[in-house]
Amino acid sequence: MFITAPGLVQHLHPAQVAPQQTHWPAITLALERPWYLLVYDVSYNGQKLSQTSLVAWDHTLLDLLARIPVAALSGIARLHRRREAGPGWALEWIGALWAPAPGECPALGPLLFKLGQDPQLRNTDLKPVGEAPGRRLLYEAPSGRLGGR
């Protein structure tokens, strides 16, 4: 079940929407931006459980990463639209994720990452990014365990 935020209108067929509905059985996002799957551990009734969150915005992912202890993170994946023939979406596990250095160009975006075994550092638009001093490592997948459990 998903809960909408004020101002984020879901464009569903009128037959699927009740008046003043705020809970939805599905998520719709009109923008062609990537989504992220954030997999982390939580404690519930003394047990450690795996929790998965679907995150729609880079800044929201950064906010969650600032609150969740690094030791509780199991994996972060990037879900993006494919442009070639075949399935419309691709899921790739992030091997490492950085915040840009304070003096870097704002056009880089709020986060940089390496996907899977690809050694190239990329921005949100998947464009290659060169090395720069002062970047802050926010997440690194445990060696040998890309993609959660």
CSV table of N, CA and C in Angstrom, one decimal:
chain,number,residue,atom,x,y,z
A,1,MET,N,0.9,-1.2,0.0
A,1,MET,CA,0.0,0.0,0.0
A,1,MET,C,0.9,1.2,0.0
A,2,PHE,N,0.6,2.2,-0.8
A,2,PHE,CA,1.3,3.4,-0.9
A,2,PHE,C,0.5,4.6,-0.6
A,3,ILE,N,1.1,5.6,0.0
A,3,ILE,CA,0.4,6.8,0.5
A,3,ILE,C,0.9,8.0,-0.3
A,4,THR,N,0.0,8.8,-0.9
A,4,THR,CA,0.4,9.9,-1.7
A,4,THR,C,0.7,11.1,-0.8
A,5,ALA,N,1.5,12.0,-1.3
A,5,ALA,CA,1.9,13.2,-0.6
A,5,ALA,C,1.1,14.4,-1.3
A,6,PRO,N,0.7,15.4,-0.6
A,6,PRO,CA,0.0,16.5,-1.2
A,6,PRO,C,0.7,17.0,-2.4
A,7,GLY,N,0.0,17.3,-3.5
A,7,GLY,CA,0.7,17.8,-4.7
A,7,GLY,C,1.2,16.7,-5.6
A,8,LEU,N,1.3,15.5,-5.2
A,8,LEU,CA,1.7,14.4,-6.1
A,8,LEU,C,0.5,13.7,-6.6
A,9,VAL,N,0.0,14.1,-7.7
A,9,VAL,CA,-1.3,13.6,-8.2
A,9,VAL,C,-1.0,12.3,-9.0
A,10,GLN,N,-1.7,11.2,-8.7
A,10,GLN,CA,-1.6,10.0,-9.4
A,10,GLN,C,-2.6,10.0,-10.5
A,11,HIS,N,-2.1,9.7,-11.7
A,11,HIS,CA,-2.9,9.7,-12.9
A,11,HIS,C,-3.4,8.3,-13.2
A,12,LEU,N,-4.5,8.0,-12.6
A,12,LEU,CA,-5.1,6.6,-12.8
A,12,LEU,C,-6.4,6.8,-13.5
A,13,HIS,N,-6.9,5.8,-14.1
A,13,HIS,CA,-8.2,5.8,-14.7
A,13,HIS,C,-9.3,6.1,-13.7
A,14,PRO,N,-10.3,6.9,-14.0
A,14,PRO,CA,-11.3,7.3,-13.0
A,14,PRO,C,-12.0,6.1,-12.4
A,15,ALA,N,-12.1,5.0,-13.1
A,15,ALA,CA,-12.8,3.8,-12.5
A,15,ALA,C,-12.0,3.2,-11.3
A,16,GLN,N,-10.7,3.6,-11.2
A,16,GLN,CA,-9.8,3.0,-10.2
A,16,GLN,C,-9.7,4.0,-9.0
A,17,VAL,N,-10.3,5.1,-9.0
A,17,VAL,CA,-10.1,6.2,-8.0
A,17,VAL,C,-11.4,6.5,-7.3
A,18,ALA,N,-11.4,6.4,-6.0
A,18,ALA,CA,-12.6,6.8,-5.2
A,18,ALA,C,-12.4,8.3,-4.8
A,19,PRO,N,-13.4,9.0,-4.6
A,19,PRO,CA,-13.3,10.4,-4.2
A,19,PRO,C,-12.4,10.5,-2.9
A,20,GLN,N,-11.5,11.5,-2.9
A,20,GLN,CA,-10.6,11.8,-1.8
A,20,GLN,C,-9.7,10.6,-1.4
A,21,GLN,N,-9.4,9.7,-2.3
A,21,GLN,CA,-8.6,8.6,-2.0
A,21,GLN,C,-7.1,9.0,-1.8
A,22,THR,N,-6.5,8.5,-0.7
A,22,THR,CA,-5.1,8.9,-0.4
A,22,THR,C,-4.2,7.6,-0.4
A,23,HIS,N,-4.8,6.4,-0.4
A,23,HIS,CA,-4.0,5.2,-0.4
A,23,HIS,C,-4.2,4.5,-1.7
A,24,TRP,N,-3.0,4.0,-2.3
A,24,TRP,CA,-3.0,3.5,-3.6
A,24,TRP,C,-2.4,2.1,-3.6
A,25,PRO,N,-3.0,1.2,-4.5
A,25,PRO,CA,-2.4,-0.1,-4.6
A,25,PRO,C,-1.2,-0.2,-5.5
A,26,ALA,N,-0.9,1.0,-6.2
A,26,ALA,CA,0.2,1.0,-7.1
A,26,ALA,C,0.8,2.4,-7.2
A,27,ILE,N,2.0,2.5,-7.7
A,27,ILE,CA,2.7,3.8,-7.8
A,27,ILE,C,2.7,4.2,-9.3
A,28,THR,N,2.5,5.5,-9.6
A,28,THR,CA,2.6,6.0,-10.9
A,28,THR,C,3.5,7.2,-10.8
A,29,LEU,N,4.5,7.3,-11.7
A,29,LEU,CA,5.3,8.4,-11.8
A,29,LEU,C,5.5,8.8,-13.3
A,30,ALA,N,5.1,10.0,-13.7
A,30,ALA,CA,5.1,10.3,-15.1
A,30,ALA,C,6.5,10.7,-15.5
A,31,LEU,N,7.4,11.1,-14.6
A,31,LEU,CA,8.8,11.5,-15.0
A,31,LEU,C,9.6,10.3,-15.5
A,32,GLU,N,10.5,10.5,-16.4
A,32,GLU,CA,11.4,9.4,-16.9
A,32,GLU,C,12.7,9.4,-16.1
A,33,ARG,N,12.6,9.4,-14.8
A,33,ARG,CA,13.7,9.4,-13.9
A,33,ARG,C,13.9,8.0,-13.4
A,34,PRO,N,15.1,7.6,-12.9
A,34,PRO,CA,15.3,6.3,-12.3
A,34,PRO,C,14.7,6.3,-10.9
A,35,TRP,N,14.4,5.0,-10.5
A,35,TRP,CA,13.9,4.7,-9.2
A,35,TRP,C,15.1,4.0,-8.5
A,36,TYR,N,15.0,3.9,-7.2
A,36,TYR,CA,16.0,3.1,-6.4
A,36,TYR,C,15.3,2.1,-5.5
A,37,LEU,N,15.8,0.9,-5.4
A,37,LEU,CA,15.4,0.0,-4.3
A,37,LEU,C,16.5,0.0,-3.2
A,38,LEU,N,16.0,0.3,-2.0
A,38,LEU,CA,16.9,0.4,-0.9
A,38,LEU,C,16.6,-0.8,0.0
A,39,VAL,N,17.5,-1.7,0.2
A,39,VAL,CA,17.3,-2.9,1.0
A,39,VAL,C,18.1,-2.7,2.3
A,40,TYR,N,17.4,-2.8,3.5
A,40,TYR,CA,18.1,-2.6,4.8
A,40,TYR,C,17.4,-3.4,5.8
A,41,ASP,N,18.1,-3.6,7.0
A,41,ASP,CA,17.6,-4.4,8.1
A,41,ASP,C,16.9,-3.5,9.1
A,42,VAL,N,15.8,-4.0,9.7
A,42,VAL,CA,15.2,-3.3,10.8
A,42,VAL,C,14.9,-4.3,11.9
A,43,SER,N,14.7,-3.9,13.1
A,43,SER,CA,14.4,-4.8,14.2
A,43,SER,C,12.9,-4.6,14.5
A,44,TYR,N,12.3,-5.8,14.6
A,44,TYR,CA,10.8,-5.8,15.0
A,44,TYR,C,10.6,-7.0,15.9
A,45,ASN,N,10.1,-6.7,17.1
A,45,ASN,CA,9.9,-7.7,18.2
A,45,ASN,C,11.1,-8.5,18.4
A,46,GLY,N,12.3,-7.9,18.4
A,46,GLY,CA,13.5,-8.6,18.8
A,46,GLY,C,14.1,-9.4,17.6
A,47,GLN,N,13.5,-9.3,16.4
A,47,GLN,CA,14.0,-10.0,15.3
A,47,GLN,C,14.5,-9.0,14.2
A,48,LYS,N,15.5,-9.5,13.5
A,48,LYS,CA,16.1,-8.7,12.4
A,48,LYS,C,15.4,-9.1,11.1
A,49,LEU,N,14.7,-8.1,10.5
A,49,LEU,CA,14.0,-8.3,9.3
A,49,LEU,C,14.5,-7.4,8.2
A,50,SER,N,14.4,-7.9,6.9
A,50,SER,CA,14.8,-7.2,5.8
A,50,SER,C,13.7,-6.3,5.3
A,51,GLN,N,13.9,-5.0,5.1
A,51,GLN,CA,12.9,-4.1,4.6
A,51,GLN,C,13.4,-3.5,3.2
A,52,THR,N,12.5,-3.4,2.3
A,52,THR,CA,12.8,-2.8,1.0
A,52,THR,C,11.9,-1.6,0.8
A,53,SER,N,12.6,-0.5,0.4
A,53,SER,CA,11.9,0.7,0.1
A,53,SER,C,12.1,1.1,-1.4
A,54,LEU,N,11.1,1.5,-2.1
A,54,LEU,CA,11.1,2.0,-3.4
A,54,LEU,C,11.2,3.5,-3.3
A,55,VAL,N,12.3,4.1,-3.8
A,55,VAL,CA,12.6,5.5,-3.7
A,55,VAL,C,12.6,6.2,-5.1
A,56,ALA,N,11.9,7.3,-5.2
A,56,ALA,CA,11.7,7.9,-6.5
A,56,ALA,C,12.6,9.1,-6.7
A,57,TRP,N,13.3,9.6,-5.7
A,57,TRP,CA,14.1,10.8,-5.9
A,57,TRP,C,15.5,10.7,-5.4
A,58,ASP,N,16.5,11.2,-6.0
A,58,ASP,CA,17.9,11.2,-5.6
A,58,ASP,C,18.0,11.7,-4.2
A,59,HIS,N,17.4,12.9,-3.9
A,59,HIS,CA,17.5,13.6,-2.6
A,59,HIS,C,16.9,12.8,-1.5
A,60,THR,N,15.8,12.1,-1.8
A,60,THR,CA,15.1,11.2,-0.8
A,60,THR,C,16.0,10.1,-0.5
A,61,LEU,N,16.7,9.5,-1.5
A,61,LEU,CA,17.6,8.4,-1.2
A,61,LEU,C,18.7,8.9,-0.3
A,62,LEU,N,19.3,10.1,-0.6
A,62,LEU,CA,20.3,10.6,0.3
A,62,LEU,C,19.8,10.9,1.7
A,63,ASP,N,18.6,11.3,1.8
A,63,ASP,CA,18.0,11.5,3.2
A,63,ASP,C,17.9,10.2,3.9
A,64,LEU,N,17.5,9.2,3.2
A,64,LEU,CA,17.4,7.8,3.9
A,64,LEU,C,18.7,7.3,4.3
A,65,LEU,N,19.7,7.5,3.4
A,65,LEU,CA,21.1,7.0,3.7
A,65,LEU,C,21.7,7.7,4.9
A,66,ALA,N,21.3,9.0,5.1
A,66,ALA,CA,21.8,9.7,6.2
A,66,ALA,C,21.2,9.2,7.5
A,67,ARG,N,20.0,8.6,7.5
A,67,ARG,CA,19.3,8.1,8.7
A,67,ARG,C,19.6,6.6,9.0
A,68,ILE,N,19.8,5.8,8.0
A,68,ILE,CA,19.9,4.4,8.2
A,68,ILE,C,21.4,4.1,8.4
A,69,PRO,N,21.7,3.3,9.5
A,69,PRO,CA,23.1,3.0,9.8
A,69,PRO,C,23.7,2.2,8.6
A,70,VAL,N,24.9,2.5,8.2
A,70,VAL,CA,25.6,1.8,7.1
A,70,VAL,C,25.6,0.3,7.3
A,71,ALA,N,25.8,-0.2,8.6
A,71,ALA,CA,25.8,-1.6,8.9
A,71,ALA,C,24.4,-2.3,8.6
A,72,ALA,N,23.4,-1.5,8.5
A,72,ALA,CA,22.0,-2.1,8.3
A,72,ALA,C,21.7,-2.2,6.8
A,73,LEU,N,22.5,-1.6,5.9
A,73,LEU,CA,22.3,-1.6,4.5
A,73,LEU,C,22.7,-2.9,3.9
A,74,SER,N,21.8,-3.5,3.1
A,74,SER,CA,22.1,-4.8,2.4
A,74,SER,C,22.4,-4.6,0.9
A,75,GLY,N,21.7,-3.5,0.3
A,75,GLY,CA,21.9,-3.3,-1.1
A,75,GLY,C,21.1,-2.1,-1.6
A,76,ILE,N,21.6,-1.5,-2.7
A,76,ILE,CA,20.9,-0.4,-3.3
A,76,ILE,C,20.9,-0.8,-4.8
A,77,ALA,N,19.7,-0.7,-5.4
A,77,ALA,CA,19.6,-1.0,-6.9
A,77,ALA,C,19.0,0.2,-7.6
A,78,ARG,N,19.3,0.3,-8.8
A,78,ARG,CA,18.8,1.4,-9.7
A,78,ARG,C,17.9,0.8,-10.7
A,79,LEU,N,16.7,1.3,-10.8
A,79,LEU,CA,15.7,0.8,-11.7
A,79,LEU,C,15.4,2.0,-12.7
A,80,HIS,N,15.7,1.7,-14.0
A,80,HIS,CA,15.6,2.8,-15.0
A,80,HIS,C,15.0,2.3,-16.2
A,81,ARG,N,14.4,3.2,-17.0
A,81,ARG,CA,13.8,2.9,-18.3
A,81,ARG,C,14.8,2.5,-19.3
A,82,ARG,N,14.5,1.5,-20.0
A,82,ARG,CA,15.4,1.0,-21.1
A,82,ARG,C,14.9,1.7,-22.4
A,83,ARG,N,15.8,2.0,-23.3
A,83,ARG,CA,15.4,2.6,-24.6
A,83,ARG,C,15.4,1.6,-25.7
A,84,GLU,N,16.1,0.5,-25.6
A,84,GLU,CA,16.1,-0.5,-26.6
A,84,GLU,C,14.9,-1.4,-26.5
A,85,ALA,N,14.8,-2.3,-27.5
A,85,ALA,CA,13.6,-3.3,-27.6
A,85,ALA,C,13.7,-4.2,-26.4
A,86,GLY,N,12.6,-4.7,-26.0
A,86,GLY,CA,12.6,-5.7,-24.9
A,86,GLY,C,11.8,-5.0,-23.7
A,87,PRO,N,12.0,-5.6,-22.5
A,87,PRO,CA,11.4,-5.1,-21.3
A,87,PRO,C,11.7,-3.6,-21.1
A,88,GLY,N,10.7,-2.9,-20.6
A,88,GLY,CA,10.8,-1.5,-20.5
A,88,GLY,C,11.7,-1.0,-19.3
A,89,TRP,N,12.1,-1.8,-18.4
A,89,TRP,CA,12.8,-1.4,-17.2
A,89,TRP,C,14.0,-2.3,-17.0
A,90,ALA,N,15.1,-1.7,-16.5
A,90,ALA,CA,16.3,-2.5,-16.1
A,90,ALA,C,16.6,-2.3,-14.7
A,91,LEU,N,17.1,-3.3,-14.0
A,91,LEU,CA,17.4,-3.2,-12.6
A,91,LEU,C,18.9,-3.5,-12.5
A,92,GLU,N,19.7,-2.6,-11.9
A,92,GLU,CA,21.1,-2.9,-11.7
A,92,GLU,C,21.5,-2.5,-10.3
A,93,TRP,N,22.3,-3.4,-9.7
A,93,TRP,CA,22.7,-3.2,-8.3
A,93,TRP,C,23.9,-2.2,-8.3
A,94,ILE,N,23.9,-1.3,-7.3
A,94,ILE,CA,24.9,-0.3,-7.2
A,94,ILE,C,26.0,-0.9,-6.3
A,95,GLY,N,27.3,-0.8,-6.8
A,95,GLY,CA,28.4,-1.3,-6.1
A,95,GLY,C,28.9,-0.3,-5.1
A,96,ALA,N,28.8,1.0,-5.4
A,96,ALA,CA,29.3,2.1,-4.5
A,96,ALA,C,28.6,3.4,-4.9
A,97,LEU,N,28.4,4.2,-3.9
A,97,LEU,CA,27.6,5.5,-4.1
A,97,LEU,C,28.3,6.6,-3.4
A,98,TRP,N,28.5,7.8,-4.0
A,98,TRP,CA,29.2,8.9,-3.4
A,98,TRP,C,28.4,10.2,-3.5
A,99,ALA,N,28.6,11.1,-2.6
A,99,ALA,CA,28.1,12.5,-2.8
A,99,ALA,C,29.2,13.2,-3.5
A,100,PRO,N,28.9,14.1,-4.4
A,100,PRO,CA,29.9,14.9,-5.1
A,100,PRO,C,30.7,15.7,-4.1
A,101,ALA,N,31.9,16.2,-4.5
A,101,ALA,CA,32.7,17.0,-3.7
A,101,ALA,C,32.0,18.4,-3.6
A,102,PRO,N,32.3,19.1,-2.5
A,102,PRO,CA,31.6,20.4,-2.3
A,102,PRO,C,31.8,21.4,-3.5
A,103,GLY,N,32.9,21.4,-4.2
A,103,GLY,CA,33.1,22.4,-5.2
A,103,GLY,C,32.8,21.9,-6.6
A,104,GLU,N,32.2,20.7,-6.7
A,104,GLU,CA,31.9,20.1,-8.1
A,104,GLU,C,30.7,20.8,-8.7
A,105,CYS,N,30.6,20.7,-10.0
A,105,CYS,CA,29.6,21.4,-10.7
A,105,CYS,C,28.2,20.8,-10.3
A,106,PRO,N,27.2,21.7,-10.0
A,106,PRO,CA,25.9,21.2,-9.6
A,106,PRO,C,25.2,20.3,-10.6
A,107,ALA,N,25.6,20.5,-11.9
A,107,ALA,CA,25.0,19.7,-13.0
A,107,ALA,C,25.3,18.2,-12.9
A,108,LEU,N,26.3,17.9,-12.1
A,108,LEU,CA,26.6,16.4,-11.9
A,108,LEU,C,25.4,15.7,-11.2
A,109,GLY,N,24.7,16.5,-10.4
A,109,GLY,CA,23.6,15.9,-9.6
A,109,GLY,C,24.0,15.6,-8.2
A,110,PRO,N,23.1,15.1,-7.4
A,110,PRO,CA,23.4,14.9,-5.9
A,110,PRO,C,24.1,13.6,-5.6
A,111,LEU,N,24.2,12.7,-6.5
A,111,LEU,CA,24.9,11.5,-6.2
A,111,LEU,C,25.6,10.9,-7.4
A,112,LEU,N,26.7,10.1,-7.2
A,112,LEU,CA,27.5,9.5,-8.2
A,112,LEU,C,27.6,8.0,-7.8
A,113,PHE,N,27.7,7.1,-8.7
A,113,PHE,CA,27.8,5.7,-8.4
A,113,PHE,C,28.5,4.8,-9.4
A,114,LYS,N,28.8,3.6,-9.0
A,114,LYS,CA,29.3,2.6,-9.9
A,114,LYS,C,28.3,1.5,-9.8
A,115,LEU,N,27.9,1.0,-11.0
A,115,LEU,CA,26.9,0.0,-11.2
A,115,LEU,C,27.6,-1.4,-11.3
A,116,GLY,N,27.1,-2.3,-10.4
A,116,GLY,CA,27.6,-3.7,-10.5
A,116,GLY,C,29.1,-3.8,-10.6
A,117,GLN,N,29.7,-4.5,-11.6
A,117,GLN,CA,31.1,-4.6,-11.7
A,117,GLN,C,31.7,-3.6,-12.7
A,118,ASP,N,30.9,-2.6,-13.2
A,118,ASP,CA,31.4,-1.6,-14.0
A,118,ASP,C,32.3,-0.7,-13.2
A,119,PRO,N,33.6,-0.5,-13.7
A,119,PRO,CA,34.5,0.4,-12.9
A,119,PRO,C,34.3,1.8,-13.1
A,120,GLN,N,33.5,2.2,-14.1
A,120,GLN,CA,33.3,3.7,-14.4
A,120,GLN,C,32.3,4.3,-13.4
A,121,LEU,N,32.7,5.5,-12.9
A,121,LEU,CA,31.9,6.3,-12.1
A,121,LEU,C,30.9,7.0,-12.9
A,122,ARG,N,29.6,7.0,-12.5
A,122,ARG,CA,28.5,7.6,-13.4
A,122,ARG,C,27.6,8.6,-12.5
A,123,ASN,N,27.0,9.5,-13.2
A,123,ASN,CA,26.0,10.3,-12.6
A,123,ASN,C,24.6,9.7,-12.8
A,124,THR,N,23.5,10.4,-12.3
A,124,THR,CA,22.2,9.8,-12.4
A,124,THR,C,21.8,9.5,-13.9
A,125,ASP,N,22.3,10.3,-14.8
A,125,ASP,CA,22.0,10.2,-16.2
A,125,ASP,C,22.8,9.1,-16.9
A,126,LEU,N,23.6,8.4,-16.1
A,126,LEU,CA,24.5,7.3,-16.6
A,126,LEU,C,25.7,7.8,-17.4
A,127,LYS,N,26.0,9.1,-17.3
A,127,LYS,CA,27.1,9.7,-18.0
A,127,LYS,C,28.4,9.5,-17.2
A,128,PRO,N,29.5,9.1,-17.8
A,128,PRO,CA,30.7,8.9,-17.1
A,128,PRO,C,31.2,10.2,-16.5
A,129,VAL,N,31.8,10.0,-15.3
A,129,VAL,CA,32.3,11.2,-14.5
A,129,VAL,C,33.7,10.9,-14.1
A,130,GLY,N,34.6,11.9,-14.3
A,130,GLY,CA,36.0,11.7,-13.9
A,130,GLY,C,36.2,11.8,-12.4
A,131,GLU,N,37.4,11.4,-12.0
A,131,GLU,CA,37.7,11.4,-10.6
A,131,GLU,C,37.9,12.9,-10.1
A,132,ALA,N,37.6,13.1,-8.8
A,132,ALA,CA,37.7,14.4,-8.2
A,132,ALA,C,38.0,14.2,-6.7
A,133,PRO,N,38.9,15.0,-6.1
A,133,PRO,CA,39.1,14.9,-4.7
A,133,PRO,C,37.9,15.4,-3.9
A,134,GLY,N,37.7,14.9,-2.7
A,134,GLY,CA,36.7,15.5,-1.8
A,134,GLY,C,35.4,14.8,-1.8
A,135,ARG,N,35.2,13.8,-2.6
A,135,ARG,CA,33.9,13.1,-2.7
A,135,ARG,C,33.8,12.3,-1.4
A,136,ARG,N,32.5,12.1,-0.9
A,136,ARG,CA,32.2,11.4,0.3
A,136,ARG,C,31.6,10.1,-0.1
A,137,LEU,N,32.2,8.9,0.3
A,137,LEU,CA,31.6,7.6,0.1
A,137,LEU,C,30.4,7.4,1.0
A,138,LEU,N,29.2,7.2,0.5
A,138,LEU,CA,28.0,7.0,1.3
A,138,LEU,C,27.7,5.5,1.5
A,139,TYR,N,28.0,4.7,0.5
A,139,TYR,CA,27.7,3.3,0.5
A,139,TYR,C,28.6,2.5,-0.4
A,140,GLU,N,29.0,1.3,0.1
A,140,GLU,CA,29.8,0.4,-0.7
A,140,GLU,C,29.2,-1.0,-0.4
A,141,ALA,N,28.9,-1.7,-1.5
A,141,ALA,CA,28.3,-3.1,-1.4
A,141,ALA,C,29.4,-4.0,-0.7
A,142,PRO,N,29.0,-4.8,0.2
A,142,PRO,CA,30.0,-5.8,0.7
A,142,PRO,C,30.6,-6.6,-0.4
A,143,SER,N,31.9,-6.8,-0.4
A,143,SER,CA,32.6,-7.5,-1.4
A,143,SER,C,32.0,-8.9,-1.6
A,144,GLY,N,31.8,-9.2,-2.9
A,144,GLY,CA,31.2,-10.5,-3.2
A,144,GLY,C,29.7,-10.6,-3.0
A,145,ARG,N,29.1,-9.5,-2.6
A,145,ARG,CA,27.6,-9.6,-2.4
A,145,ARG,C,26.9,-8.4,-3.0
A,146,LEU,N,27.0,-8.2,-4.3
A,146,LEU,CA,26.3,-7.1,-4.9
A,146,LEU,C,24.8,-7.5,-5.0
A,147,GLY,N,23.9,-6.7,-4.6
A,147,GLY,CA,22.5,-6.9,-4.8
A,147,GLY,C,21.8,-7.5,-3.7
A,148,GLY,N,22.1,-7.2,-2.5
A,148,GLY,CA,21.4,-7.7,-1.3
A,148,GLY,C,21.6,-9.1,-1.1
A,149,ARG,N,20.6,-9.8,-0.4
A,149,ARG,CA,20.8,-11.2,0.0
A,149,ARG,C,20.3,-12.1,-1.0
